[in-house]
PDB file of C-alpha atoms in Angstrom:
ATOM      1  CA  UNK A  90      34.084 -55.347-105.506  1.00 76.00           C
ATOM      2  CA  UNK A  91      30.781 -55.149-107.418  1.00 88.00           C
ATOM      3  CA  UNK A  92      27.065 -55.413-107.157  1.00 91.00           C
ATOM      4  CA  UNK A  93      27.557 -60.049-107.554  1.00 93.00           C
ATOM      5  CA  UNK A  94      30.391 -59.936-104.955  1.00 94.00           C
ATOM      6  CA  UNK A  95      28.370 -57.670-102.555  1.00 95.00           C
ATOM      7  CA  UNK A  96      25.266 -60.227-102.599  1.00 95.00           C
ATOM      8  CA  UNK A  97      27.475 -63.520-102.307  1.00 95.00           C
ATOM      9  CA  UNK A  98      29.159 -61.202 -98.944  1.00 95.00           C
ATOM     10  CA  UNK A  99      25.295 -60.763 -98.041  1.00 96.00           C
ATOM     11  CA  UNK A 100      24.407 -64.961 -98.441  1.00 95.00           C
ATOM     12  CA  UNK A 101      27.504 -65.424 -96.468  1.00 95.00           C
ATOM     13  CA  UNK A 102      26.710 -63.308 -93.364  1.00 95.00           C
ATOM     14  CA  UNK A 103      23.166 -64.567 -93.509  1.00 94.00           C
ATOM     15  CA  UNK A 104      24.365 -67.800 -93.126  1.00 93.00           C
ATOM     16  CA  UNK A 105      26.794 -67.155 -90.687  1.00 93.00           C
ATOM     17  CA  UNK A 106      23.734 -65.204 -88.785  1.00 90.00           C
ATOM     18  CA  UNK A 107      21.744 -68.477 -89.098  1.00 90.00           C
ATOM     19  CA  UNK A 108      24.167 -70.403 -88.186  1.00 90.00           C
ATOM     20  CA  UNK A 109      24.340 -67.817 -84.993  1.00 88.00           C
ATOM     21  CA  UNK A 110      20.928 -68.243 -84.305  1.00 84.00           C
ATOM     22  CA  UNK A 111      20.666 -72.147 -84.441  1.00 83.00           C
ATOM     23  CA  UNK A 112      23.561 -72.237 -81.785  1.00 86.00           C
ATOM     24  CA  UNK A 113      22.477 -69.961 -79.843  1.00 80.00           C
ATOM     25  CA  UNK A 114      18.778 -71.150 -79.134  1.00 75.00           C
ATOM     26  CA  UNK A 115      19.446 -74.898 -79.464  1.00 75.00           C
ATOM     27  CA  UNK A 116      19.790 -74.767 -75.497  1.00 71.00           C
ATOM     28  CA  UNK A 117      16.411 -73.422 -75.289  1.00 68.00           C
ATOM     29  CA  UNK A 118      14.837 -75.701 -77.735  1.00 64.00           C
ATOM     30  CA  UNK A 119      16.822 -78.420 -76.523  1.00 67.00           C
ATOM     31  CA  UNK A 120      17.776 -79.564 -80.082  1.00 67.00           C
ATOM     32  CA  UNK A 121      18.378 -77.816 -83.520  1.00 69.00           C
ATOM     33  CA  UNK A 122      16.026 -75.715 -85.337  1.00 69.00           C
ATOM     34  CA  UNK A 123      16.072 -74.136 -88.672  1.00 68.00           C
ATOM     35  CA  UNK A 124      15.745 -70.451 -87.491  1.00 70.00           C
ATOM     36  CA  UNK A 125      14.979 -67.530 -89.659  1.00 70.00           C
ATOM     37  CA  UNK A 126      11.729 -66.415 -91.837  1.00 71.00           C
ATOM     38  CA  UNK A 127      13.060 -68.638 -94.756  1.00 78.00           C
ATOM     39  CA  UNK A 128      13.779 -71.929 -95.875  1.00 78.00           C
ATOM     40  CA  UNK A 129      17.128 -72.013 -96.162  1.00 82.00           C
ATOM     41  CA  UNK A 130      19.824 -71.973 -93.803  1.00 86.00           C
ATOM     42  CA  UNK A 131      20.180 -67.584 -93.463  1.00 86.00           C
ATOM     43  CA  UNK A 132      18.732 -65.183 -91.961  1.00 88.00           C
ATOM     44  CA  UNK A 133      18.529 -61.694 -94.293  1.00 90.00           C
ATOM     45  CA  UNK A 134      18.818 -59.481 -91.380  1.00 90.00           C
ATOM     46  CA  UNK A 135      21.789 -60.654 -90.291  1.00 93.00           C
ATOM     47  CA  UNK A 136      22.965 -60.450 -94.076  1.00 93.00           C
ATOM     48  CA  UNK A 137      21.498 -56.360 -94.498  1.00 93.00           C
ATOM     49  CA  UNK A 138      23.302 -55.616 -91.118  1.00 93.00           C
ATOM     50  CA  UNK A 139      26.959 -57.387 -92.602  1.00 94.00           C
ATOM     51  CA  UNK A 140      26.276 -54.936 -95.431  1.00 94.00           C
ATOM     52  CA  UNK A 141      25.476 -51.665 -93.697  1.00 93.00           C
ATOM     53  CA  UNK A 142      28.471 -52.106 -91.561  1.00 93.00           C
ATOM     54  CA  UNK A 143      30.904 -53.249 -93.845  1.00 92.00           C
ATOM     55  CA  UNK A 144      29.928 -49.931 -95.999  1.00 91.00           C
ATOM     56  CA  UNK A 145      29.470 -47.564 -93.652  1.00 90.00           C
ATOM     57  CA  UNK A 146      32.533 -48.407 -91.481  1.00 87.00           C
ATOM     58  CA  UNK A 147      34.881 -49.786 -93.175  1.00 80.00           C
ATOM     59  CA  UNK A 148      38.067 -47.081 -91.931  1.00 79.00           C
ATOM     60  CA  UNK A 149      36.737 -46.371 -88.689  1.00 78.00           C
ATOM     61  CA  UNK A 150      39.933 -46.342 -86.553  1.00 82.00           C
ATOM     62  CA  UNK A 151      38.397 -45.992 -82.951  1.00 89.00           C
ATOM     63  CA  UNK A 152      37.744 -49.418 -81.979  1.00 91.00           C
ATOM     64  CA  UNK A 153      34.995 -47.621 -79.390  1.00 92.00           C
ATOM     65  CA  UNK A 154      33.007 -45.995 -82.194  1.00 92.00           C
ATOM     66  CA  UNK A 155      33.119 -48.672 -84.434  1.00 93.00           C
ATOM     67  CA  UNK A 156      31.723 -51.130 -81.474  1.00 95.00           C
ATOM     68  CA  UNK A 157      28.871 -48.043 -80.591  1.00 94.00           C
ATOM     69  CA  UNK A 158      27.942 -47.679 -84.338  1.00 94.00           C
ATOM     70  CA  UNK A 159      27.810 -51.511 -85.403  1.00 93.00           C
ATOM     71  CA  UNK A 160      25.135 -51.585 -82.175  1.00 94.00           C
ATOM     72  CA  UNK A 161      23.399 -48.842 -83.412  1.00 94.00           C
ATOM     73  CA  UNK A 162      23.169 -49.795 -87.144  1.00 94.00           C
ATOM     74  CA  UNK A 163      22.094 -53.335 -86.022  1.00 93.00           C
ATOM     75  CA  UNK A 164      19.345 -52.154 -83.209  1.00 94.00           C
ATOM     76  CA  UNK A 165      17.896 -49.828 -85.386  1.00 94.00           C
ATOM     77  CA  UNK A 166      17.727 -52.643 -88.741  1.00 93.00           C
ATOM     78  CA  UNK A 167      16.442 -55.232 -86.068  1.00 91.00           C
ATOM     79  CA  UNK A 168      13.819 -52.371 -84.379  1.00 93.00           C
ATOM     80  CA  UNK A 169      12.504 -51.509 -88.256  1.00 94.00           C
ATOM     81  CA  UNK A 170      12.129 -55.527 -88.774  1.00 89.00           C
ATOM     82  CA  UNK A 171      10.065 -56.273 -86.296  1.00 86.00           C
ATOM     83  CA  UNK A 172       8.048 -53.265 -86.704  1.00 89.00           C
ATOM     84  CA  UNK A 173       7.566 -53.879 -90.569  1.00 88.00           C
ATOM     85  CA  UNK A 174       6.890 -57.140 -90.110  1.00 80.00           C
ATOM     86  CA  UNK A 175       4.262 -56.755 -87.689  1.00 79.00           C
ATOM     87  CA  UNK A 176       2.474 -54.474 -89.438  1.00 80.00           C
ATOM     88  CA  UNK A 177       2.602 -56.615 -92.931  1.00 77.00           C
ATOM     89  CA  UNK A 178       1.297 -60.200 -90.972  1.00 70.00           C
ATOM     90  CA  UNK A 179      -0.262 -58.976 -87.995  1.00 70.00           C
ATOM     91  CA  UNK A 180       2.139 -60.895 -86.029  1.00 68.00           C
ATOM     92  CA  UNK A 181       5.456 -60.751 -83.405  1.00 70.00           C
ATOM     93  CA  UNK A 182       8.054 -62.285 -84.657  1.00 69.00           C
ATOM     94  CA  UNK A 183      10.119 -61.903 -81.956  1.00 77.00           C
ATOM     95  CA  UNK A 184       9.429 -60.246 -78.360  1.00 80.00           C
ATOM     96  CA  UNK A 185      11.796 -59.394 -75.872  1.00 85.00           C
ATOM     97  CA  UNK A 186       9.283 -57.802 -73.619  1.00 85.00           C
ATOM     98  CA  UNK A 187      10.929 -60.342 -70.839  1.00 84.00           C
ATOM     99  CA  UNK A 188      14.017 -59.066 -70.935  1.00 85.00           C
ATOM    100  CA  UNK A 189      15.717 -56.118 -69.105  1.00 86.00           C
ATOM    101  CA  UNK A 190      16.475 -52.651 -70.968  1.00 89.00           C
ATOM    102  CA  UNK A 191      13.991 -53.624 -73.792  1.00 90.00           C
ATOM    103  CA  UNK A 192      12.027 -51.113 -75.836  1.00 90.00           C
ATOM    104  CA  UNK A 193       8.981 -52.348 -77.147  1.00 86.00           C
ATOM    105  CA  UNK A 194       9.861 -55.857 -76.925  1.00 86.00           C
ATOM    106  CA  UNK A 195      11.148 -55.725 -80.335  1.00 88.00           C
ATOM    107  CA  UNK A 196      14.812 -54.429 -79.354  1.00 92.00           C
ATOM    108  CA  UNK A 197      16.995 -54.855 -76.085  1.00 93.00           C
ATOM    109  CA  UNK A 198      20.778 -54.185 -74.311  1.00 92.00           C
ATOM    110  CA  UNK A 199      21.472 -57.422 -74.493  1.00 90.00           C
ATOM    111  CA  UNK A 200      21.039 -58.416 -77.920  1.00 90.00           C
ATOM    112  CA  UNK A 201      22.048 -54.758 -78.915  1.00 93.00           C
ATOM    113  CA  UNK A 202      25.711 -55.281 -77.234  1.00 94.00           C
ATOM    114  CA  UNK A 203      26.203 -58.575 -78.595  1.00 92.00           C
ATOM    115  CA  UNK A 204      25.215 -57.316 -82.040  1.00 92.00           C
ATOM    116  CA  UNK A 205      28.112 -54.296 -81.102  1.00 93.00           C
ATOM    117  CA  UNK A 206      30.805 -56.569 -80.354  1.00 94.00           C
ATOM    118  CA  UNK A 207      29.551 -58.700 -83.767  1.00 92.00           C
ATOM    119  CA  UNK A 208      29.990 -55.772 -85.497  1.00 92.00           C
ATOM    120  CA  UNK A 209      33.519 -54.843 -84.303  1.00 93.00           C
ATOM    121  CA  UNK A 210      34.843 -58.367 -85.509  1.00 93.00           C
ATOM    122  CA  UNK A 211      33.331 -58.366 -88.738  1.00 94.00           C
ATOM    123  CA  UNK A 212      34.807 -55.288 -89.666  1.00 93.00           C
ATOM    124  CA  UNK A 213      38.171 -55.768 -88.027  1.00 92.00           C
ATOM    125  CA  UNK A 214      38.917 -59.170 -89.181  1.00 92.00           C
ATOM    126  CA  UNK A 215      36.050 -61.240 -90.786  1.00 93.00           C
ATOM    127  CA  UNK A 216      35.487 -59.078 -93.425  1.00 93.00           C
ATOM    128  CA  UNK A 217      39.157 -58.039 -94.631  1.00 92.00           C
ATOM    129  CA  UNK A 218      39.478 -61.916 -94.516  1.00 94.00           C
ATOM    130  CA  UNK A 219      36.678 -63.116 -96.704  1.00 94.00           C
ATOM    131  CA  UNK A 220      36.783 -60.159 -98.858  1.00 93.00           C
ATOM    132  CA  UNK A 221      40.139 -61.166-100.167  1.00 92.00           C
ATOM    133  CA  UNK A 222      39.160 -64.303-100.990  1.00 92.00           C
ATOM    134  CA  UNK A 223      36.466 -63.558-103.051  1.00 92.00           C
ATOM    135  CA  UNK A 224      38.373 -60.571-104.931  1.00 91.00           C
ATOM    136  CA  UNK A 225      40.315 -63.717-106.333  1.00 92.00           C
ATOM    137  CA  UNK A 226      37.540 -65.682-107.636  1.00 92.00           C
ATOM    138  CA  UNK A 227      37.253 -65.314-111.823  1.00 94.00           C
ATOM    139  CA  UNK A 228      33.920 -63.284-112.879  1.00 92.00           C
ATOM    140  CA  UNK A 229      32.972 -66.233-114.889  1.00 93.00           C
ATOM    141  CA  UNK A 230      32.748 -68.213-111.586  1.00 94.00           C
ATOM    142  CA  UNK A 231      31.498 -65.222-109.900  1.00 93.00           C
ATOM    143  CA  UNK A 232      28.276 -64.902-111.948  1.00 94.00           C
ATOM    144  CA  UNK A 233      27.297 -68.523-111.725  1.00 94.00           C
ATOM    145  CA  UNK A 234      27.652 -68.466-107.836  1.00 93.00           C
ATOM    146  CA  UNK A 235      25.673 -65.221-108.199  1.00 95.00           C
ATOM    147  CA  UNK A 236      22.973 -66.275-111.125  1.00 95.00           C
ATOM    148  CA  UNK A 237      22.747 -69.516-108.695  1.00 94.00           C
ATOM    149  CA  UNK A 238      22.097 -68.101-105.167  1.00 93.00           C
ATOM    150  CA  UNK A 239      19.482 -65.233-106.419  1.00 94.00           C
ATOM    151  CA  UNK A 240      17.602 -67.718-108.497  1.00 93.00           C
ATOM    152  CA  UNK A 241      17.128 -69.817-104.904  1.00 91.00           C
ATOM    153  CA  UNK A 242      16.868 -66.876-102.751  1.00 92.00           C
ATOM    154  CA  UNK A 243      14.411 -65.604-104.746  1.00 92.00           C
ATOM    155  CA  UNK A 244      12.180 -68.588-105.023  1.00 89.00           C
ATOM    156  CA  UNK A 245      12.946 -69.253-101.209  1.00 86.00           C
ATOM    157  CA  UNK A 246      11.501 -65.623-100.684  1.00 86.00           C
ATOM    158  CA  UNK A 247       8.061 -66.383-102.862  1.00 86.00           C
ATOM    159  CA  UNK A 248       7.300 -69.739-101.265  1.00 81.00           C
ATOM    160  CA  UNK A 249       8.180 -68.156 -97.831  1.00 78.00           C
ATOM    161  CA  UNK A 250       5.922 -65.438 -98.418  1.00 79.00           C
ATOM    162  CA  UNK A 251       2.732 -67.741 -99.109  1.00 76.00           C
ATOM    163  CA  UNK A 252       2.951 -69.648 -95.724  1.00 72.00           C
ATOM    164  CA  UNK A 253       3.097 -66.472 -93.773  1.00 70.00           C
ATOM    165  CA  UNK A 254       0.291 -64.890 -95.454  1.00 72.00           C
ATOM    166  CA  UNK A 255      -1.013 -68.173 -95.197  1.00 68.00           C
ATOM    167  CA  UNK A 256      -1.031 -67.967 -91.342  1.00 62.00           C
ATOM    168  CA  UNK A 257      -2.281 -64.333 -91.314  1.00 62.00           C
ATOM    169  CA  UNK A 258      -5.646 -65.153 -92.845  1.00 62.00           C
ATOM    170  CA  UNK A 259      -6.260 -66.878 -89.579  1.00 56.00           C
ATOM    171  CA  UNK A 260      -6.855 -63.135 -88.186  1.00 52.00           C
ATOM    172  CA  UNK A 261      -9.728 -62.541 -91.127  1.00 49.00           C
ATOM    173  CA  UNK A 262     -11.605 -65.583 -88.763  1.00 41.00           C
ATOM    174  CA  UNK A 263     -11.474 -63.567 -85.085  1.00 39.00           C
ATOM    175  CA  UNK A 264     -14.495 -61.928 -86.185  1.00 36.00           C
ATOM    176  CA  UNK A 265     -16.971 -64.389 -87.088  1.00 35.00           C
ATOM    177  CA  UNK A 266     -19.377 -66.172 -84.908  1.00 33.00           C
ATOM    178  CA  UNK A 267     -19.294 -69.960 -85.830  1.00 36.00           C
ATOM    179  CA  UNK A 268     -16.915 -71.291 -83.125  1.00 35.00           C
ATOM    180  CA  UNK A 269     -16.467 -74.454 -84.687  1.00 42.00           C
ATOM    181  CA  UNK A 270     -15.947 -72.894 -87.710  1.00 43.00           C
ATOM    182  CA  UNK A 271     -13.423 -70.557 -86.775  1.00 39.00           C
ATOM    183  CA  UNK A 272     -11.350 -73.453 -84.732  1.00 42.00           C
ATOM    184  CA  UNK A 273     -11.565 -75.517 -87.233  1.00 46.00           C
ATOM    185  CA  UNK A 274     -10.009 -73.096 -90.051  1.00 48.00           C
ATOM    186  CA  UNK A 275      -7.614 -72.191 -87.822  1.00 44.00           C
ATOM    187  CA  UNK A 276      -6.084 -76.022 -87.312  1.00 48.00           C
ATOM    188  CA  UNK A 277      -6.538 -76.340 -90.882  1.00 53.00           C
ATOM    189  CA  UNK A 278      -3.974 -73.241 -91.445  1.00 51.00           C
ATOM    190  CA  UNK A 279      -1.613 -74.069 -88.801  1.00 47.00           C
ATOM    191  CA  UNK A 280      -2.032 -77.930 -88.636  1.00 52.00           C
ATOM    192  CA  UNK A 281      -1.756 -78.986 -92.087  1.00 52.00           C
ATOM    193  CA  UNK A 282       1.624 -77.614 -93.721  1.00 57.00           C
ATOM    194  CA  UNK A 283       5.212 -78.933 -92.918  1.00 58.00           C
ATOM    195  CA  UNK A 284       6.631 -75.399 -93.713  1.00 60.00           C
ATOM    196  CA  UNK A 285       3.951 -73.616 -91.586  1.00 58.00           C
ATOM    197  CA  UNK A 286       5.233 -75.631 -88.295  1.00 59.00           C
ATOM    198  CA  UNK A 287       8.651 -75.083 -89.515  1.00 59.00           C
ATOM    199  CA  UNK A 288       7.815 -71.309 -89.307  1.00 56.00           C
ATOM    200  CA  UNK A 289       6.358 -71.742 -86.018  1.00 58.00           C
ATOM    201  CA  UNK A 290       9.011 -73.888 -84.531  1.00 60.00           C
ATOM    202  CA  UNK A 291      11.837 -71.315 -85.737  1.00 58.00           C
ATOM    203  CA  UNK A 292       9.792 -68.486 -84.047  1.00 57.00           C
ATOM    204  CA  UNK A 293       8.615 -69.080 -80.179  1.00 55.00           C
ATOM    205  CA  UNK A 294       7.811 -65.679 -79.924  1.00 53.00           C
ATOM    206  CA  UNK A 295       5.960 -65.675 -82.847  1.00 50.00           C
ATOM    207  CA  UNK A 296       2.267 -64.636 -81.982  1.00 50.00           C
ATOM    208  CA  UNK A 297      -0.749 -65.008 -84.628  1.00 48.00           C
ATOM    209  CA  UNK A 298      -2.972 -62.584 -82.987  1.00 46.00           C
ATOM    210  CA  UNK A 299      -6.035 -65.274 -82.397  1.00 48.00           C
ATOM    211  CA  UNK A 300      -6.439 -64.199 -78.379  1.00 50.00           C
ATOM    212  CA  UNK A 301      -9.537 -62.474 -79.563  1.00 49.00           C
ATOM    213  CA  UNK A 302     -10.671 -66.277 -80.878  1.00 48.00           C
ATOM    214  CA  UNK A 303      -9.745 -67.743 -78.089  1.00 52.00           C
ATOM    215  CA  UNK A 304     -11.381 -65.639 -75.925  1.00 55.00           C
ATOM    216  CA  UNK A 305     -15.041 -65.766 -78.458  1.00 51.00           C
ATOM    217  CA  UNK A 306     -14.532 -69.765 -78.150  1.00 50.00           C
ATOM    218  CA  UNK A 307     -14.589 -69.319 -74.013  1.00 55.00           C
ATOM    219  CA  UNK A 308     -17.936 -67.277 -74.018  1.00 57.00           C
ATOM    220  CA  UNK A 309     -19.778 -69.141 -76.369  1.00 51.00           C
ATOM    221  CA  UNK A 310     -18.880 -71.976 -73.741  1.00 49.00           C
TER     222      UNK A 310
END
């Protein structure tokens, strides 16, 4: 294993953590939606989790431990996220706050236990299974898979990047006094770009602090 084979592993679980997420809330949003901060089909945290897990556990014996540290590992990546996050776009990304046994709304049993028993069949038999797959691949096929997949990732990442910060400089218009003005920019921001509703659609719980707008357009009324 190298440095190209551990970032093809970390595309691979991202997708397969997309491809989580999509099944899971397709109930909920009563069709499929691209889930995830990014364009493409992965989501990174599920990706940086794969990776913790598969380095820090790999010859843990006691199938209880490994379950108990996969939740931990995984609560504390997804608690960090959210918090990060939050603080870089003034925004929730994802809230749990309705949920049972949550802490802060950004983590909760639930989702934590799930994420344990994940972790247990990653390492047990996902893993062992893919791994020896790729180990087989030549290293001139290698590094064009890997040259390939950073090149998109990366650009995914930049043009990702732009609509979110995009949709935070709605918060630089709770402050001024113009109304109109205000509701206007705001549409503008949210209204106007295909990948800013995609964001928004992947997100419910994603919440663009503009109460304090709302709340300005209702006294000036």
């Amino acid at each position: 294993m190298n440095i190209k084979l551990y970032f093809i592993l970390y595309i691979i679980y991202s997708f397969i953590g997309w491809v989580i997420e999509v099944i899971a809330t397709s109930k909920d949003n009563k069709g499929f939606v691209n889930r995830g901060f990014l364009i493409g089909p992965y989501c990174p945290i599920y990706g940086t989790c794969a990776l913790l897990m598969i380095l820090i556990l790999p010859n843990q014996e006691n199938i209880f431990l490994l379950f108990l540290m996969s939740l931990l590992i995984c609560s504390i990546s997804e608690y960090l996220t959210s918090y990060v996050m939050e603080k870089l776009f003034k925004a929730r990304w994802w809230d749990y706050s309705s949920r049972r046994f949550n802490l802060n709304g950004r983590i909760c049993l639930k989702i934590s236990l799930g994420f344990g028993l994940l972790g247990v069949i990653l390492v047990r038999y996902v893993n062992p299974f893919i791994t020896s797959y790729l180990i087989k691949i030549p290293n001139n096929i290698v590094d064009i898979i890997f040259y390939i997949l950073i090149i998109i990732f990366a650009i995914d990442n930049i043009i990702s990047f732009k609509v979110v910060l995009k949709i935070k400089e709605t918060t630089k218009f709770i402050k001024m006094d113009n109304t109109r003005e205000i509701t206007e920019k705001v549409k503008a921001i949210l209204g106007n770009s295909f990948l800013v509703k995609r964001l928004l659609k992947a997100f419910p719980d994603f919440r663009v602090i503009i109460k304090d707008l709302e709340r300005k357009i209702r006294g000036k009324k």
